[in-house]
Amino acid sequence: SLIGAVFFWRRHEAPRGARLRAACQELGPLFVKFGQLLSTRPDLVPPDIAHELAALQDRVPPFPPAEVEALLARTYARDGGWRNVFSAFDMTPVASASVAQVHFATLGSGKFAGRDVAVKLVRPGIDKTIAHDVALLYTMAGLVESNFADGKRLKPREVIAEFDKTVHDELDMVREASNASTLRRNFADGTLLYVPEVYFD
């Protein structure tokens, strides 16, 4: 249950960092992502907790092929259907996380026809899930401020606001594509980092 997950960290069978990590995993993908954010903020959490939270990884089941196909149909309706855009599309994702999942495909039209690509699809309905979970995080931040001696000093509401912005930025695939394209351009002559080309069409 939600209440059980929230207070799981108070049980004393394991170190506190491990208990908090388990609670984040129990609460779901957005809390996993929030734990990942906290692991990068040594100004907010002690080293033992940061170390445990750093071990969090998205282990989110993919959404089913029928939903993938429905999403593609909506997205490419103006292009005469997604089968006009891709000559091949693997309905089984190669990666699945809390906000999106990635599929391999082959472009089927235009000057880039025949190119193998990775297609990132935002989870259907994820915006409503995020709104619900972020509201819960704000409630928890209020409880921390009210009930813990260091609550106000840690500024939990500001931390949640930063997290809220970060997650919503992740939902904007155009912004992500633009950032990736800029990164590719900046490292075009380098040998340490390879950034795939972005096909904006």
mmCIF file of C-alpha atoms in Angstrom:
data_model
loop_
_atom_site.group_PDB
_atom_site.id
_atom_site.type_symbol
_atom_site.label_atom_id
_atom_site.label_comp_id
_atom_site.label_asym_id
_atom_site.label_seq_id
_atom_site.Cartn_x
_atom_site.Cartn_y
_atom_site.Cartn_z
ATOM 1 C CA SER A 1 0.000 0.000 0.000
ATOM 2 C CA LEU A 2 0.984 3.642 -0.423
ATOM 3 C CA ILE A 3 1.023 4.273 3.328
ATOM 4 C CA GLY A 4 3.144 1.167 3.874
ATOM 5 C CA ALA A 5 5.604 2.268 1.216
ATOM 6 C CA VAL A 6 5.892 5.802 2.578
ATOM 7 C CA PHE A 7 6.746 4.575 6.054
ATOM 8 C CA PHE A 8 8.801 1.559 4.963
ATOM 9 C CA TRP A 9 11.985 3.544 5.628
ATOM 10 C CA ARG A 10 11.154 3.582 9.366
ATOM 11 C CA ARG A 11 11.591 -0.192 9.729
ATOM 12 C CA HIS A 12 14.966 -1.061 11.177
ATOM 13 C CA GLU A 13 15.964 -4.373 9.579
ATOM 14 C CA ALA A 14 18.324 -2.633 7.132
ATOM 15 C CA PRO A 15 20.440 0.555 7.078
ATOM 16 C CA ARG A 16 18.413 3.745 6.588
ATOM 17 C CA GLY A 17 19.739 4.360 3.076
ATOM 18 C CA ALA A 18 18.693 0.887 1.954
ATOM 19 C CA ARG A 19 15.251 1.380 3.526
ATOM 20 C CA LEU A 20 14.768 4.715 1.747
ATOM 21 C CA ARG A 21 15.898 3.225 -1.567
ATOM 22 C CA ALA A 22 13.420 0.341 -1.151
ATOM 23 C CA ALA A 23 10.629 2.815 -0.337
ATOM 24 C CA CYS A 24 11.336 4.787 -3.536
ATOM 25 C CA GLN A 25 11.234 1.587 -5.577
ATOM 26 C CA GLU A 26 7.965 0.563 -3.944
ATOM 27 C CA LEU A 27 6.336 3.928 -4.629
ATOM 28 C CA GLY A 28 7.051 3.774 -8.349
ATOM 29 C CA PRO A 29 9.071 5.220 -11.219
ATOM 30 C CA LEU A 30 8.705 8.923 -10.414
ATOM 31 C CA PHE A 31 9.909 8.363 -6.858
ATOM 32 C CA VAL A 32 12.815 6.328 -8.240
ATOM 33 C CA LYS A 33 13.706 9.324 -10.386
ATOM 34 C CA PHE A 34 13.383 11.633 -7.378
ATOM 35 C CA GLY A 35 15.724 9.356 -5.406
ATOM 36 C CA GLN A 36 18.206 9.557 -8.273
ATOM 37 C CA LEU A 37 18.038 13.362 -8.094
ATOM 38 C CA LEU A 38 18.599 13.350 -4.327
ATOM 39 C CA SER A 39 21.652 11.118 -4.770
ATOM 40 C CA THR A 40 23.334 13.994 -6.620
ATOM 41 C CA ARG A 41 22.622 16.514 -3.841
ATOM 42 C CA PRO A 42 25.132 15.938 -0.993
ATOM 43 C CA ASP A 43 24.001 19.265 0.446
ATOM 44 C CA LEU A 44 20.620 17.694 1.194
ATOM 45 C CA VAL A 45 21.266 14.065 2.129
ATOM 46 C CA PRO A 46 24.023 12.353 4.152
ATOM 47 C CA PRO A 47 26.672 10.323 2.258
ATOM 48 C CA ASP A 48 25.293 6.907 3.255
ATOM 49 C CA ILE A 49 21.848 7.778 1.903
ATOM 50 C CA ALA A 50 23.243 9.389 -1.262
ATOM 51 C CA HIS A 51 25.299 6.242 -1.924
ATOM 52 C CA GLU A 52 22.240 3.982 -1.643
ATOM 53 C CA LEU A 53 20.024 6.251 -3.726
ATOM 54 C CA ALA A 54 22.681 6.322 -6.451
ATOM 55 C CA ALA A 55 21.992 2.606 -6.936
ATOM 56 C CA LEU A 56 18.414 3.320 -8.023
ATOM 57 C CA GLN A 57 17.693 2.479 -11.623
ATOM 58 C CA ASP A 58 14.516 2.671 -13.666
ATOM 59 C CA ARG A 59 13.170 -0.862 -13.998
ATOM 60 C CA VAL A 60 9.845 -0.058 -15.599
ATOM 61 C CA PRO A 61 7.934 -2.606 -17.681
ATOM 62 C CA PRO A 62 7.412 -1.392 -21.263
ATOM 63 C CA PHE A 63 3.964 -0.389 -22.453
ATOM 64 C CA PRO A 64 2.482 -3.020 -24.790
ATOM 65 C CA PRO A 65 2.876 -3.147 -28.597
ATOM 66 C CA ALA A 66 -0.799 -2.230 -29.130
ATOM 67 C CA GLU A 67 -0.203 1.067 -27.311
ATOM 68 C CA VAL A 68 3.011 1.631 -29.279
ATOM 69 C CA GLU A 69 1.127 1.190 -32.543
ATOM 70 C CA ALA A 70 -1.723 3.458 -31.403
ATOM 71 C CA LEU A 71 0.779 6.157 -30.410
ATOM 72 C CA LEU A 72 2.550 5.898 -33.773
ATOM 73 C CA ALA A 73 -0.793 6.086 -35.598
ATOM 74 C CA ARG A 74 -1.735 9.313 -33.766
ATOM 75 C CA THR A 75 1.705 10.870 -34.202
ATOM 76 C CA TYR A 76 2.074 10.192 -37.926
ATOM 77 C CA ALA A 77 -1.562 10.506 -39.050
ATOM 78 C CA ARG A 78 -0.742 13.618 -41.113
ATOM 79 C CA ASP A 79 2.095 11.772 -42.866
ATOM 80 C CA GLY A 80 -0.197 9.101 -44.294
ATOM 81 C CA GLY A 81 0.466 6.717 -41.409
ATOM 82 C CA TRP A 82 3.596 5.579 -39.612
ATOM 83 C CA ARG A 83 4.247 2.833 -42.177
ATOM 84 C CA ASN A 84 4.990 5.597 -44.694
ATOM 85 C CA VAL A 85 7.606 7.013 -42.331
ATOM 86 C CA PHE A 86 9.280 3.737 -41.290
ATOM 87 C CA SER A 87 10.018 0.738 -43.481
ATOM 88 C CA ALA A 88 10.583 -1.312 -40.317
ATOM 89 C CA PHE A 89 9.693 -0.708 -36.667
ATOM 90 C CA ASP A 90 10.527 -3.110 -33.833
ATOM 91 C CA MET A 91 7.561 -3.083 -31.439
ATOM 92 C CA THR A 92 9.756 -4.515 -28.658
ATOM 93 C CA PRO A 93 11.665 -1.673 -26.962
ATOM 94 C CA VAL A 94 15.414 -1.855 -26.393
ATOM 95 C CA ALA A 95 15.088 0.357 -23.290
ATOM 96 C CA SER A 96 12.196 1.263 -21.027
ATOM 97 C CA ALA A 97 12.215 3.905 -18.294
ATOM 98 C CA SER A 98 9.761 5.942 -16.271
ATOM 99 C CA VAL A 99 9.048 8.668 -18.826
ATOM 100 C CA ALA A 100 9.725 7.038 -22.197
ATOM 101 C CA GLN A 101 10.950 3.948 -24.006
ATOM 102 C CA VAL A 102 13.178 3.471 -27.057
ATOM 103 C CA HIS A 103 12.569 1.380 -30.167
ATOM 104 C CA PHE A 104 14.801 0.580 -33.127
ATOM 105 C CA ALA A 105 13.388 1.352 -36.570
ATOM 106 C CA THR A 106 14.393 2.037 -40.169
ATOM 107 C CA LEU A 107 13.363 5.195 -42.005
ATOM 108 C CA GLY A 108 11.321 4.426 -45.100
ATOM 109 C CA SER A 109 10.876 7.697 -46.908
ATOM 110 C CA GLY A 110 12.621 10.922 -47.849
ATOM 111 C CA LYS A 111 16.316 11.549 -48.315
ATOM 112 C CA PHE A 112 17.183 9.474 -45.238
ATOM 113 C CA ALA A 113 15.318 6.338 -46.353
ATOM 114 C CA GLY A 114 17.079 3.176 -45.231
ATOM 115 C CA ARG A 115 18.778 4.781 -42.213
ATOM 116 C CA ASP A 116 18.550 2.845 -38.950
ATOM 117 C CA VAL A 117 17.257 5.005 -36.096
ATOM 118 C CA ALA A 118 16.278 4.901 -32.449
ATOM 119 C CA VAL A 119 12.791 6.250 -31.739
ATOM 120 C CA LYS A 120 11.929 7.555 -28.288
ATOM 121 C CA LEU A 121 8.263 7.323 -27.340
ATOM 122 C CA VAL A 122 6.794 9.150 -24.339
ATOM 123 C CA ARG A 123 4.608 6.899 -22.192
ATOM 124 C CA PRO A 124 0.880 7.413 -22.838
ATOM 125 C CA GLY A 125 -0.770 9.171 -19.887
ATOM 126 C CA ILE A 126 2.547 9.893 -18.155
ATOM 127 C CA ASP A 127 1.641 13.574 -17.715
ATOM 128 C CA LYS A 128 -1.288 12.656 -15.430
ATOM 129 C CA THR A 129 0.873 10.207 -13.463
ATOM 130 C CA ILE A 130 3.547 12.865 -12.993
ATOM 131 C CA ALA A 131 0.998 15.483 -11.866
ATOM 132 C CA HIS A 132 -0.393 13.054 -9.256
ATOM 133 C CA ASP A 133 3.005 11.960 -7.939
ATOM 134 C CA VAL A 134 4.462 15.475 -7.842
ATOM 135 C CA ALA A 135 1.418 16.636 -5.852
ATOM 136 C CA LEU A 136 2.140 13.822 -3.390
ATOM 137 C CA LEU A 137 5.795 14.899 -3.181
ATOM 138 C CA TYR A 138 4.719 18.471 -2.360
ATOM 139 C CA THR A 139 2.514 17.106 0.424
ATOM 140 C CA MET A 140 5.433 15.100 1.799
ATOM 141 C CA ALA A 141 7.670 18.196 1.562
ATOM 142 C CA GLY A 142 5.146 20.113 3.655
ATOM 143 C CA LEU A 143 5.204 17.356 6.285
ATOM 144 C CA VAL A 144 9.009 17.464 6.382
ATOM 145 C CA GLU A 145 8.966 21.237 6.862
ATOM 146 C CA SER A 146 6.398 21.010 9.658
ATOM 147 C CA ASN A 147 7.625 17.981 11.584
ATOM 148 C CA PHE A 148 11.428 17.917 11.402
ATOM 149 C CA ALA A 149 13.850 20.280 13.100
ATOM 150 C CA ASP A 150 15.877 20.782 9.916
ATOM 151 C CA GLY A 151 12.817 20.746 7.672
ATOM 152 C CA LYS A 152 12.816 24.405 6.655
ATOM 153 C CA ARG A 153 16.597 24.573 6.321
ATOM 154 C CA LEU A 154 16.532 21.745 3.759
ATOM 155 C CA LYS A 155 13.962 23.677 1.669
ATOM 156 C CA PRO A 156 12.052 20.558 0.538
ATOM 157 C CA ARG A 157 9.483 22.526 -1.455
ATOM 158 C CA GLU A 158 12.252 24.142 -3.503
ATOM 159 C CA VAL A 159 13.792 20.715 -4.136
ATOM 160 C CA ILE A 160 10.424 19.388 -5.380
ATOM 161 C CA ALA A 161 9.979 22.453 -7.607
ATOM 162 C CA GLU A 162 13.390 21.798 -9.186
ATOM 163 C CA PHE A 163 12.485 18.141 -9.670
ATOM 164 C CA ASP A 164 9.091 19.067 -11.151
ATOM 165 C CA LYS A 165 10.779 21.274 -13.759
ATOM 166 C CA THR A 166 13.379 18.611 -14.581
ATOM 167 C CA VAL A 167 10.752 15.913 -15.129
ATOM 168 C CA HIS A 168 8.590 18.155 -17.316
ATOM 169 C CA ASP A 169 11.669 19.076 -19.351
ATOM 170 C CA GLU A 170 12.147 15.347 -19.984
ATOM 171 C CA LEU A 171 8.650 15.166 -21.473
ATOM 172 C CA ASP A 172 9.575 17.714 -24.140
ATOM 173 C CA MET A 173 11.117 15.595 -26.896
ATOM 174 C CA VAL A 174 11.741 18.629 -29.133
ATOM 175 C CA ARG A 175 13.839 20.229 -26.394
ATOM 176 C CA GLU A 176 15.709 16.956 -25.859
ATOM 177 C CA ALA A 177 16.315 16.609 -29.597
ATOM 178 C CA SER A 178 17.616 20.171 -29.772
ATOM 179 C CA ASN A 179 19.959 19.597 -26.821
ATOM 180 C CA ALA A 180 21.247 16.366 -28.359
ATOM 181 C CA SER A 181 21.829 18.070 -31.691
ATOM 182 C CA THR A 182 23.786 20.873 -30.008
ATOM 183 C CA LEU A 183 25.819 18.331 -28.046
ATOM 184 C CA ARG A 184 26.616 16.428 -31.244
ATOM 185 C CA ARG A 185 27.766 19.635 -32.919
ATOM 186 C CA ASN A 186 29.946 20.593 -29.937
ATOM 187 C CA PHE A 187 31.673 17.186 -29.904
ATOM 188 C CA ALA A 188 31.877 16.702 -33.674
ATOM 189 C CA ASP A 189 35.694 16.661 -33.625
ATOM 190 C CA GLY A 190 36.071 14.696 -30.405
ATOM 191 C CA THR A 191 36.842 11.016 -29.885
ATOM 192 C CA LEU A 192 35.578 10.528 -26.319
ATOM 193 C CA LEU A 193 31.850 10.958 -26.931
ATOM 194 C CA TYR A 194 29.545 9.885 -29.743
ATOM 195 C CA VAL A 195 26.119 11.539 -29.991
ATOM 196 C CA PRO A 196 23.700 10.119 -32.579
ATOM 197 C CA GLU A 197 22.360 12.374 -35.311
ATOM 198 C CA VAL A 198 18.858 13.762 -34.729
ATOM 199 C CA TYR A 199 16.273 13.617 -37.529
ATOM 200 C CA PHE A 200 13.940 16.497 -36.707
ATOM 201 C CA ASP A 201 11.324 15.594 -39.324
#
